Short mmCIF file of C-alpha atoms in Angstrom, two decimals:
data_model
loop_
_atom_site.label_atom_id
_atom_site.label_comp_id
_atom_site.label_asym_id
_atom_site.label_seq_id
_atom_site.Cartn_x
_atom_site.Cartn_y
_atom_site.Cartn_z
CA UNK H 390 -11.49 -72.26 -45.27
CA UNK H 391 -14.14 -73.64 -48.24
CA UNK H 392 -13.26 -72.06 -51.56
CA UNK H 393 -16.99 -71.97 -52.95
CA UNK H 394 -16.61 -71.48 -56.96
CA UNK H 395 -19.02 -72.33 -59.19
CA UNK H 396 -20.59 -75.58 -60.70
CA UNK H 397 -18.46 -75.56 -64.62
CA UNK H 398 -14.37 -74.50 -62.33
CA UNK H 399 -15.62 -77.51 -58.94
CA UNK H 400 -16.04 -79.90 -61.60
CA UNK H 401 -13.17 -79.53 -63.31
CA UNK H 402 -11.10 -79.63 -60.19
CA UNK H 403 -12.64 -82.42 -59.31
CA UNK H 404 -10.86 -84.20 -62.60
CA UNK H 405 -7.79 -82.63 -61.33
CA UNK H 406 -8.15 -82.94 -58.43
CA UNK H 407 -8.82 -86.68 -58.96
CA UNK H 408 -5.59 -86.98 -60.90
CA UNK H 409 -3.30 -85.10 -57.95
CA UNK H 410 -2.33 -81.48 -59.17
CA UNK H 411 -5.07 -80.09 -56.24
CA UNK H 412 -5.39 -79.39 -53.56
CA UNK H 413 -7.68 -80.32 -50.17
CA UNK H 414 -10.61 -77.47 -49.45
CA UNK H 415 -12.72 -77.76 -52.35
CA UNK H 416 -15.81 -77.63 -50.71
CA UNK H 417 -15.26 -79.25 -47.30
CA UNK H 418 -13.10 -79.31 -43.71
CA UNK H 419 -13.42 -82.37 -43.86
CA UNK H 420 -9.80 -83.94 -42.39
CA UNK H 421 -9.68 -86.96 -43.87
CA UNK H 422 -10.63 -85.58 -46.66
CA UNK H 423 -7.80 -83.22 -46.84
CA UNK H 424 -5.32 -86.44 -45.66
CA UNK H 425 -6.54 -88.13 -48.19
CA UNK H 426 -6.17 -85.19 -51.30
CA UNK H 427 -2.32 -85.09 -49.59
CA UNK H 428 -0.97 -88.77 -50.30
CA UNK H 429 -2.98 -89.62 -53.45
CA UNK H 430 -0.43 -87.53 -54.94
CA UNK H 431 2.11 -89.24 -53.13
CA UNK H 432 1.24 -92.72 -54.08
CA UNK H 433 0.95 -91.38 -57.12
CA UNK H 434 4.47 -89.82 -58.23
CA UNK H 435 5.43 -93.09 -56.18
CA UNK H 436 4.37 -95.43 -58.32
CA UNK H 437 4.51 -93.50 -61.14
CA UNK H 438 8.63 -93.80 -60.22
CA UNK H 439 8.41 -97.08 -59.42
CA UNK H 440 6.94 -98.33 -63.03
CA UNK H 441 9.37 -95.87 -65.04
CA UNK H 442 11.82 -97.74 -63.07
CA UNK H 443 10.40 -101.67 -63.86
CA UNK H 444 10.35 -100.39 -67.40
CA UNK H 445 14.10 -99.60 -67.73
CA UNK H 446 15.14 -102.24 -65.92
CA UNK H 447 13.44 -104.85 -68.25
CA UNK H 448 14.07 -102.01 -71.57
CA UNK H 449 14.96 -105.95 -73.14
CA UNK H 450 10.55 -106.92 -73.15
CA UNK H 451 9.11 -103.27 -72.27
CA UNK H 452 11.70 -101.09 -75.76
CA UNK H 453 11.46 -101.02 -79.45
CA UNK H 454 14.32 -103.34 -79.57
CA UNK H 455 14.78 -103.65 -83.46
CA UNK H 456 17.49 -100.40 -84.03
CA UNK H 457 19.52 -98.96 -81.55
CA UNK H 458 18.24 -95.80 -82.53
CA UNK H 459 14.76 -96.31 -81.68
CA UNK H 460 15.56 -98.28 -78.02
CA UNK H 461 17.29 -95.28 -77.69
CA UNK H 462 14.65 -93.32 -78.25
CA UNK H 463 11.63 -95.16 -76.44
CA UNK H 464 13.91 -94.16 -73.56
CA UNK H 465 14.71 -90.57 -74.06
CA UNK H 466 9.94 -89.97 -73.70
CA UNK H 467 10.21 -92.95 -70.62
CA UNK H 468 12.58 -91.04 -68.68
CA UNK H 469 11.38 -87.28 -70.26
CA UNK H 470 8.37 -87.88 -68.69
CA UNK H 471 9.28 -89.24 -65.34
CA UNK H 472 11.09 -86.71 -64.73
CA UNK H 473 7.74 -84.35 -65.78
CA UNK H 474 5.69 -86.25 -64.45
CA UNK H 475 7.45 -86.25 -60.92
CA UNK H 476 8.03 -82.59 -60.35
CA UNK H 477 4.06 -82.16 -61.50
CA UNK H 478 3.63 -83.95 -58.41
CA UNK H 479 6.69 -82.41 -55.75
CA UNK H 480 5.13 -79.03 -57.41
CA UNK H 481 1.28 -79.62 -57.18
CA UNK H 482 2.33 -81.60 -53.03
CA UNK H 483 5.23 -79.24 -51.89
CA UNK H 484 3.02 -76.06 -53.00
CA UNK H 485 -0.68 -77.07 -51.89
CA UNK H 486 -0.10 -72.99 -50.15
CA UNK H 487 -0.09 -71.46 -52.81
CA UNK H 488 -2.28 -72.83 -55.60
CA UNK H 489 -5.20 -72.49 -52.30
CA UNK H 490 -4.11 -69.12 -51.96
CA UNK H 491 -4.75 -68.30 -56.04
CA UNK H 492 -8.48 -69.36 -55.21
CA UNK H 493 -9.03 -67.28 -52.11
CA UNK H 494 -8.04 -64.51 -53.79
CA UNK H 495 -10.08 -65.34 -56.65
CA UNK H 496 -13.56 -65.81 -55.63
CA UNK H 497 -12.76 -62.31 -53.03
CA UNK H 498 -12.85 -61.10 -56.57
CA UNK H 499 -15.92 -61.92 -57.46
CA UNK H 500 -19.00 -59.64 -57.11
CA UNK H 501 -21.81 -62.06 -56.38
CA UNK H 502 -22.34 -65.40 -55.20
CA UNK H 503 -22.68 -68.26 -57.68
CA UNK H 504 -26.08 -68.61 -56.75
CA UNK H 505 -26.95 -66.91 -59.52
CA UNK H 506 -25.39 -68.23 -61.55
CA UNK H 507 -26.96 -71.73 -64.42
CA UNK H 508 -24.46 -73.95 -66.26
CA UNK H 509 -24.90 -71.42 -70.44
CA UNK H 510 -23.88 -68.90 -68.18
CA UNK H 511 -20.72 -70.26 -66.58
CA UNK H 512 -20.20 -72.33 -69.91
CA UNK H 513 -20.57 -68.78 -71.84
CA UNK H 514 -17.79 -67.41 -69.65
CA UNK H 515 -15.44 -69.87 -69.94
CA UNK H 516 -16.13 -70.74 -73.57
CA UNK H 517 -12.52 -70.41 -74.53
CA UNK H 518 -11.37 -73.63 -71.69
CA UNK H 519 -13.96 -75.49 -72.56
CA UNK H 520 -13.38 -75.96 -76.01
CA UNK H 521 -9.31 -76.82 -75.46
CA UNK H 522 -10.24 -78.89 -72.94
CA UNK H 523 -13.29 -81.31 -74.51
CA UNK H 524 -11.05 -80.98 -77.62
CA UNK H 525 -8.27 -82.52 -76.47
CA UNK H 526 -9.76 -85.17 -74.38
CA UNK H 527 -11.59 -86.02 -77.99
CA UNK H 528 -8.23 -86.28 -79.92
CA UNK H 529 -6.50 -88.00 -76.55
CA UNK H 530 -10.03 -90.58 -76.45
CA UNK H 531 -8.63 -90.84 -80.99
CA UNK H 532 -5.33 -91.97 -80.03
CA UNK H 533 -6.65 -94.19 -77.65
CA UNK H 534 -8.28 -96.31 -80.18
CA UNK H 535 -5.34 -95.79 -83.12
CA UNK H 536 -2.95 -97.78 -80.29
CA UNK H 537 -5.74 -100.46 -79.55
CA UNK H 538 -6.47 -100.82 -82.75
CA UNK H 539 -2.62 -100.39 -84.50
CA UNK H 540 -0.59 -102.07 -80.82
CA UNK H 541 -3.01 -104.11 -79.98
CA UNK H 542 -1.45 -104.80 -75.86
CA UNK H 543 1.02 -103.34 -76.79
CA UNK H 544 3.45 -103.76 -73.05
CA UNK H 545 5.23 -99.93 -74.33
CA UNK H 546 2.07 -97.87 -74.52
CA UNK H 547 0.19 -99.45 -72.38
CA UNK H 548 3.03 -97.98 -69.66
CA UNK H 549 3.89 -94.30 -71.93
CA UNK H 550 0.10 -93.69 -72.38
CA UNK H 551 -0.75 -92.81 -68.40
CA UNK H 552 2.68 -90.64 -68.40
CA UNK H 553 1.08 -88.48 -71.51
CA UNK H 554 -2.33 -88.36 -70.02
CA UNK H 555 -0.89 -87.24 -66.74
CA UNK H 556 1.52 -84.59 -68.64
CA UNK H 557 -0.87 -83.34 -70.93
CA UNK H 558 -4.00 -82.99 -67.82
CA UNK H 559 -1.18 -81.16 -65.52
CA UNK H 560 -0.20 -79.12 -69.25
CA UNK H 561 -4.54 -78.57 -69.12
CA UNK H 562 -4.96 -76.65 -65.81
CA UNK H 563 -2.12 -74.48 -66.38
CA UNK H 564 -4.02 -73.95 -69.27
CA UNK H 565 -6.86 -73.05 -66.92
CA UNK H 566 -5.40 -70.52 -63.88
CA UNK H 567 -3.81 -68.84 -67.37
CA UNK H 568 -7.58 -68.24 -68.54
CA UNK H 569 -9.50 -67.40 -65.11
CA UNK H 570 -5.96 -64.57 -64.85
CA UNK H 571 -7.10 -63.00 -67.77
CA UNK H 572 -11.23 -63.72 -67.35
CA UNK H 573 -10.28 -60.99 -64.52
CA UNK H 574 -8.16 -58.98 -66.49
CA UNK H 575 -10.95 -58.52 -68.72
CA UNK H 576 -13.10 -57.25 -66.09
CA UNK H 577 -11.21 -54.51 -64.81
CA UNK H 578 -10.41 -53.78 -68.60
CA UNK H 579 -14.65 -53.50 -69.37
CA UNK H 580 -14.91 -51.61 -66.33
CA UNK H 581 -12.03 -48.67 -67.15
CA UNK H 582 -13.40 -48.38 -71.20
CA UNK H 583 -16.19 -47.31 -69.03
CA UNK H 584 -14.64 -45.29 -66.62
CA UNK H 585 -13.26 -43.77 -70.28
CA UNK H 586 -16.57 -42.18 -71.18
CA UNK H 587 -17.46 -41.55 -67.98
CA UNK H 588 -14.56 -39.30 -68.00
CA UNK H 589 -14.60 -37.83 -71.06
CA UNK H 590 -18.13 -35.86 -69.15
CA UNK H 591 -15.83 -35.02 -65.95
CA UNK H 592 -13.15 -33.77 -68.70
CA UNK H 593 -15.09 -31.12 -69.98
CA UNK H 594 -17.02 -30.21 -66.60
CA UNK H 595 -20.23 -31.83 -66.64
CA UNK H 596 -22.26 -34.55 -65.02
CA UNK H 597 -23.73 -34.34 -61.86
CA UNK H 598 -22.97 -33.12 -58.71
CA UNK H 599 -19.88 -35.86 -56.60
CA UNK H 600 -18.90 -37.08 -59.65
CA UNK H 601 -15.73 -36.15 -59.31
CA UNK H 602 -15.93 -38.22 -55.95
CA UNK H 603 -17.11 -41.10 -57.93
CA UNK H 604 -14.80 -41.28 -60.42
CA UNK H 605 -11.82 -40.87 -58.03
CA UNK H 606 -13.64 -43.92 -55.52
CA UNK H 607 -13.67 -46.31 -58.57
CA UNK H 608 -9.92 -46.21 -60.18
CA UNK H 609 -9.22 -46.29 -55.89
CA UNK H 610 -11.25 -49.90 -56.54
CA UNK H 611 -9.66 -50.82 -59.78
CA UNK H 612 -5.86 -50.41 -58.44
CA UNK H 613 -7.45 -52.68 -55.94
CA UNK H 614 -8.55 -55.68 -57.33
CA UNK H 615 -5.45 -55.40 -60.10
CA UNK H 616 -3.57 -55.56 -56.81
CA UNK H 617 -5.39 -58.64 -56.13
CA UNK H 618 -5.09 -60.55 -59.55
CA UNK H 619 -1.20 -59.62 -59.60
CA UNK H 620 -1.26 -61.85 -56.26
CA UNK H 621 -3.20 -63.95 -58.19
CA UNK H 622 -0.80 -64.56 -60.54
CA UNK H 623 2.30 -64.88 -58.11
CA UNK H 624 0.88 -67.61 -56.60
CA UNK H 625 0.16 -69.58 -59.41
CA UNK H 626 3.53 -68.59 -60.48
CA UNK H 627 4.21 -69.97 -57.39
CA UNK H 628 1.99 -72.60 -57.79
CA UNK H 629 2.98 -74.14 -61.84
CA UNK H 630 6.63 -72.21 -62.51
CA UNK H 631 9.33 -75.75 -62.31
CA UNK H 632 5.18 -77.13 -63.98
CA UNK H 633 5.15 -75.24 -66.64
CA UNK H 634 9.46 -75.88 -67.90
CA UNK H 635 9.44 -79.34 -67.12
CA UNK H 636 5.84 -80.44 -69.05
CA UNK H 637 6.32 -78.43 -71.76
CA UNK H 638 10.21 -79.68 -72.31
CA UNK H 639 8.69 -83.61 -72.26
CA UNK H 640 6.39 -82.21 -75.18
CA UNK H 641 8.61 -80.53 -76.78
CA UNK H 642 11.13 -83.64 -76.13
CA UNK H 643 8.31 -86.08 -77.45
CA UNK H 644 7.34 -84.23 -80.86
CA UNK H 645 10.92 -84.26 -81.08
CA UNK H 646 11.28 -87.96 -80.96
CA UNK H 647 8.52 -89.27 -82.11
CA UNK H 648 8.66 -86.98 -86.12
CA UNK H 649 11.99 -87.81 -86.55
CA UNK H 650 10.78 -92.41 -85.40
CA UNK H 651 8.01 -91.21 -87.48
CA UNK H 652 9.67 -90.71 -90.83
CA UNK H 653 12.85 -92.40 -89.77
CA UNK H 654 10.56 -96.58 -90.23
CA UNK H 655 8.76 -94.25 -93.56
CA UNK H 656 12.52 -94.04 -94.71
CA UNK H 657 12.89 -97.52 -94.78
CA UNK H 658 9.05 -98.50 -95.89
CA UNK H 659 7.62 -99.50 -92.53
CA UNK H 660 4.20 -98.42 -91.60
CA UNK H 661 4.06 -96.02 -88.02
CA UNK H 662 0.74 -94.35 -86.61
CA UNK H 663 3.26 -92.09 -84.33
CA UNK H 664 2.41 -89.54 -86.42
CA UNK H 665 -1.06 -89.42 -85.44
CA UNK H 666 -0.18 -91.15 -81.81
CA UNK H 667 1.54 -88.03 -80.94
CA UNK H 668 -0.67 -85.64 -82.42
CA UNK H 669 -2.67 -83.62 -79.34
CA UNK H 670 0.84 -83.13 -78.12
CA UNK H 671 1.40 -81.09 -81.30
CA UNK H 672 -1.90 -79.12 -79.95
CA UNK H 673 -0.80 -78.37 -76.39
CA UNK H 674 1.86 -76.52 -76.90
CA UNK H 675 0.50 -73.65 -79.56
CA UNK H 676 -2.33 -73.87 -76.78
CA UNK H 677 -0.57 -73.09 -73.45
CA UNK H 678 1.54 -69.97 -75.14
CA UNK H 679 -1.91 -68.35 -77.40
CA UNK H 680 -3.18 -68.55 -73.92
CA UNK H 681 -0.24 -67.02 -72.00
CA UNK H 682 0.08 -64.25 -75.07
CA UNK H 683 -4.40 -63.24 -74.43
CA UNK H 684 -3.40 -63.22 -70.91
CA UNK H 685 -0.85 -60.48 -71.02
CA UNK H 686 -1.56 -59.05 -74.08
CA UNK H 687 -5.32 -58.09 -71.72
CA UNK H 688 -3.05 -55.94 -69.61
CA UNK H 689 -1.45 -54.32 -72.36
CA UNK H 690 -5.47 -53.18 -73.37
CA UNK H 691 -5.61 -51.83 -69.55
CA UNK H 692 -2.62 -50.02 -69.47
CA UNK H 693 -4.03 -48.19 -73.48
CA UNK H 694 -7.67 -46.94 -71.56
CA UNK H 695 -5.87 -45.75 -68.85
CA UNK H 696 -3.42 -44.23 -70.85
CA UNK H 697 -6.89 -42.61 -73.29
CA UNK H 698 -8.24 -41.70 -69.48
CA UNK H 699 -5.15 -39.50 -68.22
CA UNK H 700 -5.09 -37.95 -71.50
CA UNK H 701 -9.15 -36.71 -70.95
CA UNK H 702 -7.33 -33.87 -67.98
CA UNK H 703 -4.13 -33.27 -69.09
CA UNK H 704 -3.49 -32.33 -65.14
CA UNK H 705 -6.07 -30.53 -64.48
CA UNK H 706 -8.18 -32.26 -62.24
CA UNK H 707 -4.93 -33.52 -59.43
CA UNK H 708 -6.40 -36.12 -57.57
CA UNK H 709 -7.73 -38.10 -60.44
CA UNK H 710 -5.19 -36.89 -62.18
CA UNK H 711 -2.44 -37.47 -60.07
CA UNK H 712 -4.71 -41.52 -58.42
CA UNK H 713 -4.38 -42.25 -62.64
CA UNK H 714 -0.25 -42.09 -62.31
CA UNK H 715 0.18 -44.16 -59.69
CA UNK H 716 -2.44 -46.93 -61.60
CA UNK H 717 -0.35 -46.52 -64.66
CA UNK H 718 2.81 -46.67 -62.21
CA UNK H 719 1.04 -50.07 -60.47
CA UNK H 720 0.84 -51.78 -63.78
CA UNK H 721 4.30 -51.29 -65.41
CA UNK H 722 6.10 -51.59 -61.52
CA UNK H 723 3.04 -54.70 -61.29
CA UNK H 724 4.00 -56.52 -64.36
CA UNK H 725 2.56 -60.18 -65.09
CA UNK H 726 4.24 -61.68 -67.54
CA UNK H 727 3.76 -65.66 -67.18
CA UNK H 728 7.57 -67.15 -67.46
CA UNK H 729 7.85 -70.41 -65.68
CA UNK H 730 10.01 -70.33 -63.81
CA UNK H 731 12.35 -67.07 -65.09
CA UNK H 732 13.02 -68.99 -68.21
CA UNK H 733 11.58 -67.61 -70.60
CA UNK H 734 8.30 -65.31 -71.68
CA UNK H 735 5.41 -67.72 -72.99
CA UNK H 736 4.38 -65.76 -75.34
CA UNK H 737 4.38 -65.23 -79.47
CA UNK H 738 7.56 -65.43 -79.74
CA UNK H 739 8.36 -68.59 -77.97
CA UNK H 740 6.12 -70.23 -79.79
CA UNK H 741 8.17 -69.20 -83.60
CA UNK H 742 11.43 -70.37 -81.88
CA UNK H 743 9.89 -73.72 -81.36
CA UNK H 744 9.05 -74.65 -84.45
CA UNK H 745 11.58 -72.61 -85.75
CA UNK H 746 13.69 -74.87 -83.89
CA UNK H 747 11.93 -78.54 -84.93
CA UNK H 748 12.29 -77.22 -88.43
CA UNK H 749 15.36 -77.05 -87.96
CA UNK H 750 16.58 -80.19 -86.24
CA UNK H 751 13.93 -82.30 -88.45
CA UNK H 752 16.29 -80.83 -91.96
CA UNK H 753 19.86 -81.52 -89.97
CA UNK H 754 18.23 -85.27 -89.14
CA UNK H 755 16.71 -85.75 -92.61
CA UNK H 756 19.73 -85.00 -94.43
CA UNK H 757 22.12 -87.30 -92.72
CA UNK H 758 19.23 -90.32 -93.03
CA UNK H 759 21.30 -92.22 -95.51
CA UNK H 760 24.15 -92.89 -92.02
CA UNK H 761 21.56 -94.44 -90.17
CA UNK H 762 20.55 -97.10 -91.92
CA UNK H 763 23.76 -99.08 -90.98
CA UNK H 764 22.73 -98.35 -86.71
#
């Protein structure tokens, strides 16, 4: 099946496809392209693992050799990055069917073909993701420039930086799909707000003939839409569940290690650029968790608007009241919660826990810093 999407979405899907993080049927049913899109992520996964293995085998040349603390930090970063990259590519290869189903449902939810849209409308609709994505691109370009100036031709950064780019773009791909789910939920919420205005006339016995049947039909239609959005969410969870946990854990480890090592160098009077290099990583976790929180908050808004409609009738119209209660139960039992593989709810509370743990460990590290002077 060929998936038809807007030019904006198609362009970013192509970016993820170049990295091996996308399914095969983007605008084409070509057999050779399908085969290539399957072999390409396999090749990239093997290449990254070979590079990581060769780095570990030549650790004296690749990693920081001045003291054991810096050496351990470099090894930990590369191992964590290799695990995250491997999990991401394995999931991308094995969950292709779920990814394709996600996009198939997304296309069914679109009421009109994409021919009528232009790039301005597409950019306006996907403005949040565009801001996050291209801010990330600019930051990574600045980091690359800093590395080229501060560490010219250093073997470690030549090996480690591609891992970082791939992992960060995998995180951006997850955010990309979360934003699509959020936009569909927003459309559903806006439709329910308009229905709430219609319900005021219907509950007061006003309106035109046939309004009751029309209202009942619209409620059923919105239930189907929510069902399709929930199926999109399930395929999203199935496609990115392990990647979410692996990528966030790797970024968390990198922030900890680079922050500690940066302070360690400052403590010993060395000039370090670690804090500038880790800046994009500081952005990655908040961007995903805030996007996830905003997506789940829209569901709460939908529930609030739905109960506002139910309260208009007070069981005076049994058919519509029953249908609205069924819709409410559907949202209750088909709750959209982005949680990776079920480990933790990805929302603002998760962000505060991450910040709190980093701060706590930094305090411990600063307290014990003098003991590392002889390491």
